[in-house]
CSV table of C-alpha atoms in Angstrom, one decimal:
chain,number,residue,atom,x,y,z
A,1,MET,CA,0.0,0.0,0.0
A,2,ILE,CA,1.2,3.5,-0.8
A,3,THR,CA,-0.4,6.9,-0.4
A,4,THR,CA,0.3,9.4,-3.1
A,5,ALA,CA,-0.7,12.8,-4.5
A,6,VAL,CA,0.7,12.2,-8.0
A,7,PRO,CA,-2.7,12.2,-9.8
A,8,ALA,CA,-3.7,15.4,-8.1
A,9,ARG,CA,-0.4,17.0,-8.8
A,10,LEU,CA,-0.7,16.2,-12.5
A,11,ASP,CA,-4.3,17.6,-12.6
A,12,ARG,CA,-3.4,20.9,-11.0
A,13,LEU,CA,-0.6,21.7,-13.5
A,14,PRO,CA,-1.3,24.8,-15.8
A,15,TRP,CA,-1.0,24.3,-19.5
A,16,SER,CA,2.7,24.5,-20.5
A,17,ARG,CA,5.4,23.5,-23.0
A,18,TRP,CA,5.6,20.2,-21.3
A,19,HIS,CA,2.1,19.4,-22.3
A,20,TRP,CA,2.7,20.5,-25.9
A,21,THR,CA,5.6,17.9,-26.0
A,22,ILE,CA,3.0,15.2,-25.1
A,23,VAL,CA,0.5,16.5,-27.6
A,24,ILE,CA,3.0,16.7,-30.5
A,25,GLY,CA,4.7,13.4,-29.7
A,26,LEU,CA,1.5,11.3,-29.3
A,27,GLY,CA,-1.2,13.1,-31.1
A,28,THR,CA,0.5,13.6,-34.5
A,29,VAL,CA,0.1,9.9,-35.3
A,30,TRP,CA,-3.6,10.4,-36.1
A,31,ILE,CA,-2.4,12.6,-39.0
A,32,LEU,CA,-0.7,9.4,-40.4
A,33,ASP,CA,-3.9,7.4,-40.0
A,34,GLY,CA,-5.8,10.1,-41.8
A,35,LEU,CA,-3.2,10.1,-44.5
A,36,GLU,CA,-3.4,6.3,-44.9
A,37,VAL,CA,-7.2,6.0,-45.1
A,38,THR,CA,-7.6,9.0,-47.5
A,39,VAL,CA,-4.9,8.1,-49.8
A,40,VAL,CA,-6.2,4.5,-50.3
A,41,GLY,CA,-9.7,5.9,-50.9
A,42,ASN,CA,-8.5,8.4,-53.5
A,43,ILE,CA,-6.1,6.1,-55.4
A,44,ALA,CA,-8.7,3.3,-55.7
A,45,GLY,CA,-9.5,4.3,-59.2
A,46,ARG,CA,-5.9,4.5,-60.3
A,47,LEU,CA,-4.9,1.2,-58.8
A,48,SER,CA,-7.7,-0.5,-60.8
A,49,GLU,CA,-6.4,1.0,-64.1
A,50,GLU,CA,-4.2,-0.9,-66.5
A,51,GLY,CA,-0.5,-0.1,-65.8
A,52,SER,CA,-0.8,0.5,-62.1
A,53,GLY,CA,1.3,-2.5,-61.3
A,54,LEU,CA,-1.4,-4.2,-59.3
A,55,PRO,CA,-4.1,-6.6,-60.7
A,56,ILE,CA,-6.9,-5.2,-58.4
A,57,THR,CA,-10.3,-3.6,-58.9
A,58,SER,CA,-11.6,-0.4,-57.3
A,59,ALA,CA,-14.2,-2.3,-55.3
A,60,GLN,CA,-11.4,-4.5,-53.9
A,61,VAL,CA,-9.5,-1.4,-52.7
A,62,THR,CA,-12.5,0.3,-51.1
A,63,GLY,CA,-14.0,-3.0,-50.0
A,64,MET,CA,-11.7,-5.8,-49.2
A,65,ALA,CA,-8.5,-3.8,-48.6
A,66,ALA,CA,-10.5,-1.3,-46.4
A,67,ALA,CA,-12.1,-4.1,-44.4
A,68,LEU,CA,-8.7,-5.8,-43.9
A,69,TYR,CA,-7.2,-2.5,-42.7
A,70,VAL,CA,-10.0,-2.1,-40.2
A,71,ALA,CA,-9.8,-5.8,-39.2
A,72,GLY,CA,-6.0,-5.3,-38.6
A,73,ALA,CA,-6.8,-2.2,-36.5
A,74,CYS,CA,-9.2,-4.2,-34.4
A,75,ALA,CA,-6.8,-7.1,-33.8
A,76,GLY,CA,-3.9,-4.7,-33.1
A,77,ALA,CA,-6.0,-2.7,-30.6
A,78,LEU,CA,-6.8,-5.9,-28.6
A,79,PHE,CA,-3.3,-7.3,-28.7
A,80,PHE,CA,-1.5,-4.1,-28.0
A,81,GLY,CA,-4.2,-2.9,-25.6
A,82,ARG,CA,-3.4,-5.8,-23.3
A,83,MET,CA,0.3,-5.2,-23.6
A,84,THR,CA,-0.1,-1.5,-22.8
A,85,ASP,CA,-1.9,-2.1,-19.5
A,86,ARG,CA,0.7,-4.7,-18.6
A,87,PHE,CA,4.0,-3.3,-19.8
A,88,GLY,CA,3.4,0.4,-19.9
A,89,ARG,CA,2.2,3.2,-22.2
A,90,LYS,CA,5.6,4.3,-23.5
A,91,LYS,CA,7.0,0.9,-24.5
A,92,LEU,CA,3.9,0.2,-26.5
A,93,PHE,CA,3.5,3.5,-28.3
A,94,MET,CA,7.0,3.1,-29.6
A,95,VAL,CA,6.5,-0.5,-30.7
A,96,THR,CA,3.1,0.2,-32.4
A,97,LEU,CA,4.6,3.1,-34.4
A,98,VAL,CA,7.5,0.8,-35.6
A,99,VAL,CA,4.9,-1.8,-36.7
A,100,TYR,CA,3.0,0.9,-38.7
A,101,LEU,CA,6.2,2.2,-40.4
A,102,ALA,CA,7.4,-1.3,-41.5
A,103,ALA,CA,4.0,-2.3,-42.8
A,104,THR,CA,3.5,1.0,-44.7
A,105,ALA,CA,6.9,0.7,-46.3
A,106,LEU,CA,6.1,-2.8,-47.5
A,107,THR,CA,2.7,-1.6,-48.9
A,108,ALA,CA,4.6,0.8,-51.1
A,109,VAL,CA,6.4,-2.0,-52.8
A,110,SER,CA,3.3,-4.1,-53.4
A,111,PHE,CA,3.5,-6.3,-56.6
A,112,SER,CA,0.5,-8.5,-56.1
A,113,THR,CA,-3.1,-8.3,-54.7
A,114,TRP,CA,-2.4,-10.6,-51.8
A,115,TRP,CA,0.7,-8.6,-50.8
A,116,PHE,CA,-1.3,-5.4,-50.8
A,117,PHE,CA,-4.0,-7.0,-48.7
A,118,LEU,CA,-1.5,-8.5,-46.2
A,119,PHE,CA,0.3,-5.2,-45.5
A,120,ARG,CA,-2.9,-3.2,-45.4
A,121,PHE,CA,-3.9,-5.6,-42.6
A,122,LEU,CA,-0.6,-5.1,-40.8
A,123,THR,CA,-0.6,-1.4,-41.2
A,124,GLY,CA,-4.0,-1.4,-39.5
A,125,PHE,CA,-2.6,-3.7,-36.8
A,126,GLY,CA,-0.1,-1.0,-35.9
A,127,ILE,CA,-2.6,1.8,-36.0
A,128,GLY,CA,-5.0,-0.1,-33.8
A,129,GLY,CA,-2.3,-0.5,-31.2
A,130,GLU,CA,-1.7,3.3,-31.4
A,131,TYR,CA,-5.3,4.0,-30.5
A,132,ALA,CA,-5.1,2.0,-27.3
A,133,ALA,CA,-1.6,3.1,-26.2
A,134,ILE,CA,-1.9,6.7,-27.0
A,135,ASN,CA,-5.4,7.6,-25.8
A,136,SER,CA,-4.6,6.0,-22.4
A,137,ALA,CA,-1.4,7.9,-22.1
A,138,ILE,CA,-2.8,11.2,-23.2
A,139,ASP,CA,-5.7,11.1,-20.7
A,140,GLU,CA,-3.4,10.1,-17.9
A,141,LEU,CA,-0.9,13.0,-18.6
A,142,ILE,CA,-3.2,15.9,-19.5
A,143,PRO,CA,-4.8,17.9,-16.6
A,144,SER,CA,-8.6,17.3,-16.0
A,145,LYS,CA,-9.4,20.9,-16.9
A,146,TYR,CA,-8.1,20.4,-20.5
A,147,ARG,CA,-8.6,16.7,-21.0
A,148,GLY,CA,-11.8,16.9,-23.0
A,149,ARG,CA,-10.7,19.5,-25.6
A,150,VAL,CA,-7.2,18.0,-26.0
A,151,ASP,CA,-8.5,14.5,-26.6
A,152,ILE,CA,-11.2,15.7,-29.0
A,153,VAL,CA,-8.7,17.9,-31.0
A,154,ILE,CA,-6.0,15.2,-31.1
A,155,ASN,CA,-8.4,12.5,-32.4
A,156,GLY,CA,-9.8,15.1,-34.8
A,157,SER,CA,-6.3,15.7,-36.2
A,158,PHE,CA,-6.9,12.6,-38.3
A,159,TRP,CA,-8.5,15.0,-40.7
A,160,LEU,CA,-5.3,17.1,-41.1
A,161,GLY,CA,-3.8,14.0,-42.4
A,162,ALA,CA,-6.8,13.5,-44.6
A,163,ILE,CA,-6.3,16.9,-46.1
A,164,GLY,CA,-2.7,16.1,-46.8
A,165,GLY,CA,-3.6,12.8,-48.2
A,166,SER,CA,-6.2,14.3,-50.6
A,167,LEU,CA,-3.8,16.9,-51.9
A,168,LEU,CA,-0.9,14.4,-52.1
A,169,SER,CA,-3.1,12.1,-54.2
A,170,ILE,CA,-3.7,14.9,-56.7
A,171,VAL,CA,0.0,15.2,-57.3
A,172,ALA,CA,0.8,11.5,-57.1
A,173,LEU,CA,-1.9,10.6,-59.6
A,174,ASN,CA,-0.8,13.1,-62.1
A,175,THR,CA,0.7,10.9,-64.8
A,176,ASP,CA,2.5,14.0,-66.2
A,177,LEU,CA,4.7,13.9,-63.1
A,178,PHE,CA,4.8,10.2,-62.2
A,179,PRO,CA,4.2,7.0,-64.1
A,180,ALA,CA,0.9,5.3,-63.1
A,181,ASN,CA,2.8,2.5,-61.3
A,182,VAL,CA,5.0,4.9,-59.3
A,183,GLY,CA,2.9,7.8,-58.0
A,184,TRP,CA,0.6,5.8,-55.7
A,185,ARG,CA,3.7,4.1,-54.2
A,186,LEU,CA,5.2,7.5,-53.3
A,187,THR,CA,2.1,8.4,-51.2
A,188,PHE,CA,2.8,5.5,-48.9
A,189,ALA,CA,6.5,6.3,-48.8
A,190,LEU,CA,5.7,9.8,-47.5
A,191,GLY,CA,3.8,8.2,-44.7
A,192,VAL,CA,7.0,6.4,-43.7
A,193,VAL,CA,9.0,9.6,-43.7
A,194,LEU,CA,6.5,11.4,-41.5
A,195,GLY,CA,6.3,8.4,-39.1
A,196,LEU,CA,10.1,8.4,-38.7
A,197,VAL,CA,9.9,12.1,-37.7
A,198,ILE,CA,7.2,11.4,-35.1
A,199,LEU,CA,9.2,8.4,-33.8
A,200,LEU,CA,12.1,10.8,-33.0
A,201,VAL,CA,9.8,13.3,-31.2
A,202,ARG,CA,8.1,10.6,-29.3
A,203,ARG,CA,11.3,9.5,-27.5
A,204,ASN,CA,10.9,12.6,-25.3
A,205,VAL,CA,7.3,11.7,-24.1
A,206,PRO,CA,7.4,10.3,-20.5
A,207,GLU,CA,5.7,7.2,-19.2
A,208,SER,CA,2.4,7.7,-17.5
A,209,PRO,CA,3.1,8.4,-13.8
A,210,ARG,CA,-0.3,6.9,-13.0
A,211,TRP,CA,0.7,3.6,-14.6
A,212,LEU,CA,4.0,3.6,-12.8
A,213,LEU,CA,2.3,4.1,-9.4
A,214,ILE,CA,0.1,1.0,-9.8
A,215,HIS,CA,3.0,-1.2,-11.0
A,216,GLY,CA,5.3,-0.6,-8.0
A,217,ARG,CA,7.4,2.1,-9.5
A,218,GLU,CA,6.3,5.0,-7.4
A,219,ALA,CA,9.9,6.5,-7.2
A,220,GLU,CA,9.9,6.9,-11.0
A,221,ALA,CA,6.4,8.4,-10.9
A,222,GLU,CA,7.4,10.9,-8.2
A,223,GLN,CA,10.6,11.8,-10.2
A,224,LEU,CA,8.7,12.4,-13.4
A,225,VAL,CA,6.0,14.6,-11.8
A,226,GLY,CA,8.7,16.5,-9.9
A,227,GLU,CA,10.6,17.2,-13.1
A,228,ALA,CA,7.4,18.4,-14.8
A,229,GLU,CA,6.6,20.7,-11.9
A,230,GLU,CA,10.0,22.2,-12.0
A,231,ARG,CA,9.8,22.9,-15.7
A,232,VAL,CA,6.3,24.4,-15.3
A,233,GLU,CA,7.3,26.6,-12.4
A,234,ALA,CA,10.4,27.9,-14.3
A,235,GLU,CA,8.2,28.6,-17.4
A,236,LYS,CA,5.4,30.4,-15.4
A,237,GLY,CA,7.7,32.1,-13.0
A,238,ARG,CA,5.7,31.2,-9.9
A,239,PRO,CA,5.3,28.3,-7.5
A,240,LEU,CA,2.5,25.8,-8.0
A,241,PRO,CA,-0.3,25.5,-5.4
A,242,PRO,CA,-0.2,22.4,-3.2
A,243,ALA,CA,-2.0,19.3,-4.4
A,244,GLU,CA,-5.3,19.0,-2.5
A,245,GLN,CA,-6.0,15.3,-2.6
A,246,GLU,CA,-4.1,12.1,-1.9
A,247,MET,CA,-5.1,8.5,-2.6
A,248,THR,CA,-4.0,5.1,-1.3
A,249,VAL,CA,-3.4,2.3,-3.8
A,250,HIS,CA,-2.5,-1.4,-3.6
A,251,GLN,CA,0.3,-2.0,-6.1
A,252,ARG,CA,0.1,-5.0,-8.4
A,253,GLU,CA,1.9,-6.2,-11.5
A,254,SER,CA,-1.1,-7.0,-13.7
A,255,ILE,CA,-4.9,-7.3,-13.8
A,256,GLY,CA,-6.4,-10.5,-15.1
A,257,PHE,CA,-8.9,-10.7,-18.0
A,258,GLY,CA,-11.6,-11.9,-15.6
A,259,THR,CA,-11.3,-8.9,-13.4
A,260,ILE,CA,-11.3,-6.6,-16.4
A,261,ALA,CA,-14.4,-8.2,-17.8
A,262,ARG,CA,-16.3,-8.1,-14.5
A,263,THR,CA,-15.4,-4.5,-14.0
A,264,VAL,CA,-16.4,-3.3,-17.5
A,265,PHE,CA,-19.5,-5.5,-18.0
A,266,SER,CA,-20.9,-5.8,-14.5
A,267,GLN,CA,-19.8,-2.8,-12.4
A,268,TYR,CA,-19.9,-0.4,-15.3
A,269,ARG,CA,-22.6,-2.0,-17.5
A,270,ARG,CA,-24.3,1.3,-18.5
A,271,ARG,CA,-21.0,2.8,-19.5
A,272,ALA,CA,-20.3,-0.3,-21.6
A,273,VAL,CA,-23.6,0.1,-23.5
A,274,LEU,CA,-22.6,3.8,-24.1
A,275,GLY,CA,-19.2,2.9,-25.5
A,276,PHE,CA,-20.6,0.3,-27.9
A,277,SER,CA,-23.2,2.6,-29.2
A,278,LEU,CA,-20.8,5.5,-29.8
A,279,PHE,CA,-18.2,3.3,-31.6
A,280,ILE,CA,-20.7,1.5,-33.8
A,281,GLY,CA,-22.3,4.7,-34.9
A,282,GLN,CA,-19.2,6.5,-35.9
A,283,ALA,CA,-17.4,3.5,-37.2
A,284,PHE,CA,-20.0,2.8,-39.8
A,285,LEU,CA,-20.3,6.4,-40.9
A,286,TYR,CA,-16.5,6.9,-41.3
A,287,ASN,CA,-15.2,3.4,-42.3
A,288,ALA,CA,-18.0,2.7,-44.7
A,289,ILE,CA,-19.2,5.9,-46.3
A,290,THR,CA,-16.0,7.9,-46.2
A,291,PHE,CA,-14.0,5.1,-47.7
A,292,GLY,CA,-16.4,5.1,-50.7
A,293,PHE,CA,-16.7,8.8,-51.3
A,294,GLY,CA,-14.3,8.9,-54.2
A,295,ALA,CA,-16.3,6.0,-55.8
A,296,ILE,CA,-19.6,8.0,-55.4
A,297,LEU,CA,-18.0,11.0,-57.2
A,298,THR,CA,-16.7,8.9,-60.1
A,299,THR,CA,-19.8,6.7,-60.4
A,300,PHE,CA,-22.6,9.3,-60.2
A,301,TYR,CA,-21.0,12.5,-61.3
A,302,ASP,CA,-18.2,11.4,-63.7
A,303,VAL,CA,-15.5,13.1,-61.6
A,304,PRO,CA,-12.1,12.0,-62.9
A,305,THR,CA,-10.1,9.9,-60.4
A,306,SER,CA,-7.3,12.4,-60.5
A,307,SER,CA,-9.6,15.1,-59.2
A,308,THR,CA,-11.4,13.4,-56.3
A,309,GLY,CA,-8.7,14.6,-54.0
A,310,TYR,CA,-9.9,18.2,-54.3
A,311,TYR,CA,-13.4,17.2,-53.1
A,312,PHE,CA,-12.1,15.1,-50.2
A,313,ALA,CA,-9.8,18.0,-49.1
A,314,VAL,CA,-13.0,20.1,-48.6
A,315,ILE,CA,-14.7,17.4,-46.6
A,316,ALA,CA,-11.6,16.8,-44.5
A,317,ALA,CA,-11.4,20.5,-43.7
A,318,GLY,CA,-15.0,20.3,-42.4
A,319,ASN,CA,-14.0,17.3,-40.3
A,320,LEU,CA,-11.0,19.1,-38.9
A,321,LEU,CA,-12.9,22.3,-38.0
A,322,GLY,CA,-15.5,20.4,-36.0
A,323,PRO,CA,-13.1,19.3,-33.2
A,324,LEU,CA,-11.1,22.5,-33.3
A,325,LEU,CA,-14.2,24.7,-32.9
A,326,LEU,CA,-16.3,22.5,-30.7
A,327,GLY,CA,-13.6,20.8,-28.6
A,328,LYS,CA,-13.6,23.3,-25.8
A,329,LEU,CA,-17.3,23.0,-25.3
A,330,PHE,CA,-16.9,19.4,-24.2
A,331,ASP,CA,-15.1,20.8,-21.1
A,332,THR,CA,-17.3,23.9,-20.6
A,333,VAL,CA,-20.9,23.0,-21.7
A,334,GLY,CA,-20.3,19.4,-20.7
A,335,ARG,CA,-19.9,15.9,-22.1
A,336,LYS,CA,-23.5,14.7,-22.1
A,337,ILE,CA,-24.9,17.6,-24.0
A,338,MET,CA,-22.1,17.8,-26.5
A,339,ILE,CA,-21.8,14.1,-27.2
A,340,SER,CA,-25.5,13.6,-27.7
A,341,SER,CA,-26.0,16.7,-29.8
A,342,THR,CA,-23.1,16.1,-32.2
A,343,TYR,CA,-24.3,12.6,-32.9
A,344,LEU,CA,-27.9,13.6,-33.3
A,345,LEU,CA,-27.2,16.6,-35.5
A,346,SER,CA,-24.9,14.7,-37.8
A,347,GLY,CA,-27.4,11.9,-38.1
A,348,VAL,CA,-30.3,14.2,-38.9
A,349,LEU,CA,-28.3,16.1,-41.5
A,350,LEU,CA,-27.2,12.9,-43.1
A,351,PHE,CA,-30.9,11.8,-43.5
A,352,VAL,CA,-31.5,15.2,-45.2
A,353,THR,CA,-28.5,14.6,-47.5
A,354,ALA,CA,-29.8,11.1,-48.4
A,355,TRP,CA,-33.2,12.6,-49.3
A,356,LEU,CA,-31.7,15.3,-51.5
A,357,PHE,CA,-29.4,12.8,-53.2
A,358,GLY,CA,-32.3,10.4,-53.8
A,359,ARG,CA,-34.3,13.2,-55.5
A,360,GLY,CA,-31.4,14.1,-57.8
A,361,SER,CA,-31.1,17.6,-56.2
A,362,LEU,CA,-27.4,17.4,-55.6
A,363,ASP,CA,-24.4,17.7,-57.9
A,364,ASP,CA,-20.8,16.9,-57.1
A,365,VAL,CA,-20.3,20.3,-55.4
A,366,THR,CA,-23.5,20.5,-53.4
A,367,LEU,CA,-23.1,16.9,-52.3
A,368,THR,CA,-19.6,17.7,-51.0
A,369,ALA,CA,-21.0,20.8,-49.2
A,370,CYS,CA,-23.6,18.7,-47.5
A,371,TRP,CA,-21.1,16.1,-46.4
A,372,CYS,CA,-18.8,18.9,-45.1
A,373,VAL,CA,-21.6,20.1,-42.8
A,374,VAL,CA,-22.6,16.6,-41.7
A,375,LEU,CA,-19.0,15.7,-40.8
A,376,PHE,CA,-18.3,19.0,-39.0
A,377,PHE,CA,-20.5,17.6,-36.2
A,378,ALA,CA,-19.8,13.9,-36.8
A,379,SER,CA,-16.1,14.4,-36.4
A,380,ALA,CA,-16.4,16.0,-33.0
A,381,GLY,CA,-18.8,13.2,-32.0
A,382,ALA,CA,-16.5,10.5,-33.3
A,383,SER,CA,-13.6,11.9,-31.3
A,384,SER,CA,-15.8,12.0,-28.2
A,385,ALA,CA,-16.2,8.2,-28.5
A,386,TYR,CA,-12.5,7.7,-27.8
A,387,LEU,CA,-12.6,10.3,-25.1
A,388,THR,CA,-15.5,8.6,-23.4
A,389,VAL,CA,-14.1,5.0,-23.2
A,390,SER,CA,-10.7,6.3,-22.2
A,391,GLU,CA,-11.9,8.2,-19.1
A,392,VAL,CA,-15.0,6.3,-17.7
A,393,PHE,CA,-13.3,3.0,-16.7
A,394,PRO,CA,-10.7,2.4,-14.0
A,395,MET,CA,-7.1,3.1,-14.8
A,396,GLU,CA,-5.9,-0.5,-14.7
A,397,THR,CA,-8.4,-1.4,-17.5
A,398,ARG,CA,-8.1,1.8,-19.5
A,399,ALA,CA,-6.0,0.7,-22.5
A,400,MET,CA,-7.8,-2.6,-22.7
A,401,ALA,CA,-11.2,-0.9,-22.5
A,402,ILE,CA,-10.3,1.5,-25.4
A,403,ALA,CA,-9.1,-1.5,-27.4
A,404,PHE,CA,-12.1,-3.6,-26.7
A,405,PHE,CA,-14.7,-1.0,-27.5
A,406,TYR,CA,-12.8,0.2,-30.5
A,407,ALA,CA,-12.4,-3.4,-31.8
A,408,ILE,CA,-16.0,-4.5,-31.3
A,409,GLY,CA,-17.6,-1.2,-32.5
A,410,THR,CA,-15.3,-0.9,-35.4
A,411,ALA,CA,-15.7,-4.5,-36.4
A,412,ALA,CA,-19.5,-4.1,-36.4
A,413,GLY,CA,-19.4,-0.8,-38.5
A,414,GLY,CA,-16.0,-0.8,-40.0
A,415,ILE,CA,-15.5,-4.2,-41.4
A,416,SER,CA,-19.1,-4.9,-42.6
A,417,GLY,CA,-19.5,-1.3,-43.5
A,418,PRO,CA,-16.9,-1.0,-46.3
A,419,LEU,CA,-17.9,-4.4,-47.7
A,420,ILE,CA,-21.6,-3.5,-47.9
A,421,PHE,CA,-21.0,0.1,-49.1
A,422,ALA,CA,-18.5,-0.9,-51.8
A,423,GLU,CA,-21.2,-3.1,-53.3
A,424,LEU,CA,-23.9,-0.4,-53.0
A,425,THR,CA,-21.9,2.3,-54.6
A,426,GLU,CA,-20.5,0.1,-57.3
A,427,SER,CA,-24.0,-0.8,-58.5
A,428,GLY,CA,-24.5,2.7,-59.8
A,429,VAL,CA,-28.1,2.6,-58.5
A,430,VAL,CA,-29.1,5.8,-56.6
A,431,ALA,CA,-31.4,3.9,-54.2
A,432,ASP,CA,-28.6,1.7,-53.1
A,433,THR,CA,-26.4,4.6,-52.1
A,434,VAL,CA,-29.3,6.3,-50.4
A,435,LEU,CA,-29.9,3.1,-48.3
A,436,ALA,CA,-26.2,3.2,-47.1
A,437,PHE,CA,-26.6,6.9,-46.2
A,438,ARG,CA,-29.7,6.1,-44.2
A,439,ILE,CA,-28.1,3.2,-42.3
A,440,GLY,CA,-25.2,5.4,-41.3
A,441,ALA,CA,-27.6,8.2,-40.2
A,442,GLY,CA,-29.8,5.9,-38.2
A,443,LEU,CA,-26.9,4.5,-36.3
A,444,MET,CA,-25.6,8.0,-35.5
A,445,CYS,CA,-29.0,9.1,-34.2
A,446,ALA,CA,-29.4,5.9,-32.1
A,447,ALA,CA,-26.0,6.5,-30.5
A,448,GLY,CA,-26.9,10.1,-29.8
A,449,LEU,CA,-30.1,9.0,-28.0
A,450,VAL,CA,-28.1,6.5,-25.9
A,451,ALA,CA,-25.6,9.3,-25.0
A,452,ALA,CA,-28.5,11.6,-23.9
A,453,PHE,CA,-29.4,9.1,-21.2
A,454,LEU,CA,-26.1,7.3,-20.4
A,455,ALA,CA,-23.2,9.8,-21.0
A,456,VAL,CA,-21.1,10.5,-17.9
A,457,ARG,CA,-20.6,14.1,-16.7
A,458,ALA,CA,-16.8,13.8,-16.7
A,459,GLU,CA,-15.9,17.4,-17.4
A,460,GLY,CA,-13.3,18.9,-15.0
A,461,ARG,CA,-13.2,15.7,-12.9
A,462,SER,CA,-10.1,13.7,-12.2
A,463,LEU,CA,-9.9,10.2,-13.7
A,464,GLU,CA,-9.8,8.7,-10.2
A,465,ASP,CA,-13.1,10.5,-9.4
A,466,ILE,CA,-14.8,9.4,-12.6
A,467,ALA,CA,-13.9,5.7,-12.0
A,468,GLU,CA,-12.0,4.7,-8.8
A,469,PRO,CA,-8.9,2.6,-9.6
A,470,LEU,CA,-9.3,-1.1,-8.9
A,471,SER,CA,-6.1,-0.8,-6.8
A,472,ALA,CA,-7.5,1.9,-4.6
A,473,LYS,CA,-7.7,1.0,-0.9
A,474,PRO,CA,-11.4,0.7,0.2
């Protein structure tokens, strides 16, 4: 048993350069994820063309390859999530990035369909591990006053990568600049370069002091927090106020799966329902419909494959602005109101878009504008799903809880979604695409209603107050 004020000391820190180091080192990987997903969606048409170097169809890229990427992310989240809770946040967020880098590099040299499929799966495997390791680390290092907006913005930074991927695909698919079998490979190579830069920055991000406490390494935790306090005091030019709360914990090496399952599905049953609902809603919307947006433009509006990147860049900008402009409200207005309203608004607006699309009232520009508005709200809502499951369960289960809800929710909406949606958009029948839109809208609205009743008022509260650690002394 040890008594410590480390969690309270972390929460009372004012925002500083130390926190920016954490945000840059950990949060920037979402940019890579956005780059990956967007590039694959935009190059689908080029990969299916003769001379691309791969014997693959557009539907296979947006369907099977997309589903395998998501399946890999689900498997990676579960595998690395368990490792993160057992061996620490820092070890795993270094390992997962290396896995991503290696798989992306090998995707760039694909020579056969099976090779492309295999390394799309392994790229997803690394990214899935990132979600578990990084979200847990961020929430445990960021003060409670800022936790909501930081988590929302970091998860929303996926769309900064999406903008880059869209613009990059425009250049890479220009056959005046690069041969058809070279340009798409360069897009993956750039992801490797960016990942290497992030790997160098990430070396300076500390281990979670909260994790160290639980695992018998309180001296390291005290040292890390003490060093952070010294840096913050030197930067602000004033002493920090004393921490107001202590807690007593029983240190242990690991937590068994049985304990984790009982905690999540028995003690926190309502929160488990909330997590499932939020992940399934956002996963179908993004992994199904967004993967196929380029196919919609080329199928229904005859937009050239080399130009779809412009449209996607506009949509990605709307997605990025949502978390940036709405993120602070999750800490001020509150979690319950913001989570439910972003889900419900995006769902209702998507129903309206489906109706207009079905009537033939939209062209390529107005459809893109509608999607931009829908995803402005949906992006903030989707980011709040990760925030929710990373803060409403006890610390010892945090990474595994993130991994589990991500895997189950994403598998339901993210694996079946791309497979179904690829078939619907490839058919060229308007009613089929309208149906896909309505399914996504319905799931978002359903998740919003669940949040209205079950969301936790976590704004401004310490993680230990929201969910008492399993190791806390009764």
